[in-house]
Tab-separated table of C-alpha atoms in Angstrom:
chain	number	residue	atom	x	y	z
L	128	MET	CA	0.000	0.000	0.000
L	129	LYS	CA	3.008	2.251	0.290
L	130	THR	CA	3.231	2.646	-3.477
L	131	GLU	CA	-0.444	3.489	-3.881
L	132	TRP	CA	-0.562	6.317	-1.360
L	133	ARG	CA	2.592	7.842	-2.802
L	134	ILE	CA	1.093	7.851	-6.303
L	135	PHE	CA	-2.071	9.532	-5.025
L	136	LEU	CA	0.035	12.051	-3.087
L	137	VAL	CA	1.929	13.035	-6.242
L	138	ILE	CA	-1.298	13.409	-8.238
L	139	ALA	CA	-2.960	15.388	-5.429
L	140	THR	CA	0.034	17.718	-5.206
L	141	PHE	CA	-0.120	18.318	-8.951
L	142	LEU	CA	-3.872	18.984	-8.800
L	143	PHE	CA	-3.436	21.430	-5.919
L	144	GLY	CA	-0.825	23.361	-7.874
L	145	ALA	CA	-2.973	23.248	-11.020
L	146	THR	CA	-5.953	24.582	-9.054
L	147	ILE	CA	-4.003	27.591	-7.800
L	148	LEU	CA	-2.412	28.214	-11.196
L	149	TYR	CA	-5.761	27.923	-13.017
L	150	ALA	CA	-7.513	30.290	-10.621
L	151	ALA	CA	-4.706	32.849	-10.874
L	152	TRP	CA	-4.491	32.540	-14.658
L	153	THR	CA	-8.206	33.011	-15.247
L	154	ALA	CA	-8.275	35.930	-12.799
L	155	GLY	CA	-5.419	37.559	-14.684
L	156	GLU	CA	-6.947	37.001	-18.115
L	157	SER	CA	-10.523	38.113	-17.535
L	158	GLY	CA	-10.344	39.929	-14.222
L	159	ARG	CA	-12.371	37.291	-12.382
L	160	VAL	CA	-11.871	33.654	-11.425
L	161	GLU	CA	-13.513	31.029	-13.604
L	162	TRP	CA	-15.193	29.027	-10.852
L	163	VAL	CA	-16.334	25.884	-12.669
L	164	GLY	CA	-12.829	24.749	-13.591
L	165	THR	CA	-11.373	25.899	-10.280
L	166	VAL	CA	-13.947	23.960	-8.263
L	167	ALA	CA	-13.536	20.879	-10.495
L	168	LEU	CA	-9.772	20.898	-9.953
L	169	ALA	CA	-10.187	21.502	-6.219
L	170	LEU	CA	-12.634	18.601	-5.907
L	171	SER	CA	-10.268	16.376	-7.888
L	172	PHE	CA	-7.503	17.344	-5.467
L	173	LEU	CA	-9.738	16.476	-2.511
L	174	LEU	CA	-10.726	13.140	-4.031
L	175	CYS	CA	-7.102	12.146	-4.657
L	176	SER	CA	-6.180	13.284	-1.150
L	177	MET	CA	-8.992	11.210	0.305
L	178	CYS	CA	-7.939	8.080	-1.619
L	179	GLY	CA	-4.289	8.620	-0.735
L	180	GLY	CA	-5.186	9.152	2.924
L	181	PHE	CA	-7.147	5.914	2.951
L	182	PHE	CA	-4.239	3.966	1.431
L	183	TRP	CA	-1.811	5.581	3.890
L	184	PHE	CA	-4.130	4.700	6.783
L	185	VAL	CA	-4.391	1.077	5.631
L	186	SER	CA	-0.660	0.778	4.911
L	187	ARG	CA	0.138	1.547	8.538
L	188	ARG	CA	-2.032	-1.324	9.774
L	189	ILE	CA	-1.050	-4.190	7.488
L	190	ASP	CA	2.217	-6.024	6.979
L	191	LEU	CA	4.402	-5.066	4.059
L	192	ARG	CA	3.409	-6.740	0.822
L	193	PRO	CA	6.018	-8.052	-1.625
L	194	GLU	CA	5.402	-4.976	-3.796
L	195	ASP	CA	6.440	-2.721	-0.913
L	196	ARG	CA	9.644	-4.538	0.062
L	197	PRO	CA	12.847	-3.791	-1.867
L	198	ASP	CA	14.324	-7.226	-0.989
L	199	ALA	CA	11.296	-9.221	-2.220
L	200	GLU	CA	11.557	-11.894	-4.873
L	201	ILE	CA	9.019	-12.563	-7.618
L	202	ALA	CA	8.093	-15.851	-5.964
L	203	ASP	CA	6.988	-13.990	-2.822
L	204	GLY	CA	3.961	-12.711	-4.715
L	205	ALA	CA	2.961	-16.143	-6.036
L	206	GLY	CA	-0.266	-17.765	-5.004
L	207	GLU	CA	-3.951	-17.512	-5.584
L	208	VAL	CA	-5.035	-14.126	-6.875
L	209	GLY	CA	-8.756	-14.730	-6.674
L	210	PHE	CA	-11.652	-16.500	-8.312
L	211	PHE	CA	-12.811	-15.422	-11.739
L	212	SER	CA	-15.882	-16.959	-13.326
L	213	PRO	CA	-14.829	-18.809	-16.478
L	214	GLY	CA	-18.052	-18.524	-18.439
L	215	SER	CA	-20.630	-16.162	-17.025
L	216	TYR	CA	-23.160	-14.324	-19.179
L	217	TRP	CA	-24.338	-12.073	-16.341
L	218	PRO	CA	-21.794	-9.268	-16.967
L	219	PHE	CA	-23.132	-8.930	-20.516
L	220	GLY	CA	-26.694	-8.787	-19.196
L	221	LEU	CA	-25.698	-6.194	-16.608
L	222	ALA	CA	-24.024	-4.052	-19.284
L	223	LEU	CA	-27.103	-4.343	-21.514
L	224	ALA	CA	-29.389	-3.366	-18.624
L	225	ALA	CA	-27.202	-0.371	-17.727
L	226	THR	CA	-27.188	0.692	-21.382
L	227	THR	CA	-30.973	0.482	-21.464
L	228	ALA	CA	-31.223	2.615	-18.332
L	229	GLY	CA	-28.721	5.099	-19.773
L	230	VAL	CA	-30.656	5.432	-23.028
L	231	GLY	CA	-33.846	5.942	-21.024
L	232	LEU	CA	-32.144	8.680	-19.027
L	233	ALA	CA	-30.633	10.317	-22.114
L	234	PHE	CA	-33.970	10.490	-23.933
L	235	TRP	CA	-35.908	11.209	-20.732
L	236	GLN	CA	-38.162	8.176	-21.168
L	237	PHE	CA	-39.143	7.181	-17.645
L	238	TRP	CA	-40.615	3.846	-18.681
L	239	LEU	CA	-37.318	2.837	-20.362
L	240	LEU	CA	-35.310	4.132	-17.412
L	241	GLY	CA	-37.473	2.119	-15.001
L	242	ALA	CA	-37.185	-1.024	-17.116
L	243	GLY	CA	-33.402	-0.590	-17.333
L	244	LEU	CA	-33.026	-0.074	-13.589
L	245	LEU	CA	-35.216	-3.097	-12.868
L	246	ALA	CA	-33.128	-5.150	-15.292
L	247	CYS	CA	-29.952	-3.847	-13.556
L	248	ILE	CA	-31.228	-5.121	-10.218
L	249	PHE	CA	-32.134	-8.483	-11.749
L	250	ALA	CA	-28.776	-8.855	-13.543
L	251	ALA	CA	-26.766	-7.801	-10.487
L	252	SER	CA	-28.673	-10.327	-8.397
L	253	GLY	CA	-28.016	-13.002	-10.994
L	254	LEU	CA	-24.323	-12.189	-10.992
L	255	LEU	CA	-24.199	-12.180	-7.206
L	256	PHE	CA	-26.041	-15.464	-6.699
L	257	GLU	CA	-24.645	-17.296	-9.736
L	258	TYR	CA	-22.777	-19.903	-7.701
L	259	TYR	CA	-25.473	-20.306	-5.023
L	260	THR	CA	-28.342	-21.505	-7.233
L	261	GLY	CA	-28.909	-23.456	-10.419
L	262	THR	CA	-26.524	-25.769	-12.225
L	263	ARG	CA	-23.355	-24.067	-10.907
L	264	ARG	CA	-24.283	-24.526	-7.271
L	265	THR	CA	-21.305	-25.812	-5.279
L	266	ALA	CA	-21.468	-28.418	-2.526
L	267	GLU	CA	-20.203	-26.091	0.247
L	268	HIS	CA	-23.205	-23.793	0.026
């Protein structure tokens, strides 16, 4: 986690400097600060600071990972990364449902937006419970 918080710190520092520079530049050009860009940059700075602070907070409480140790070998990071479903159709259904909801929102069609959101809930539930019901149900559950 040491690497992550340092990356966010560098980006946050850049965004803070860009916020000040942008506000000063627009004030010098037109005589007044352009607030939309200034606030967007300031909020981006705050978001990066918040993420970096979280990673710094977590890095103090966990042991060093192989990525954080200079004496680590490649084999130290070996092992199980996680479980990835080999053949699930639910992500496609979730993307299709989100697209439907987005089109309904873009064209301001409440019936299409409602159908898309309902389909999003159904697809997310299907993705979540994929290995708890049906033919892919495992013995442990």
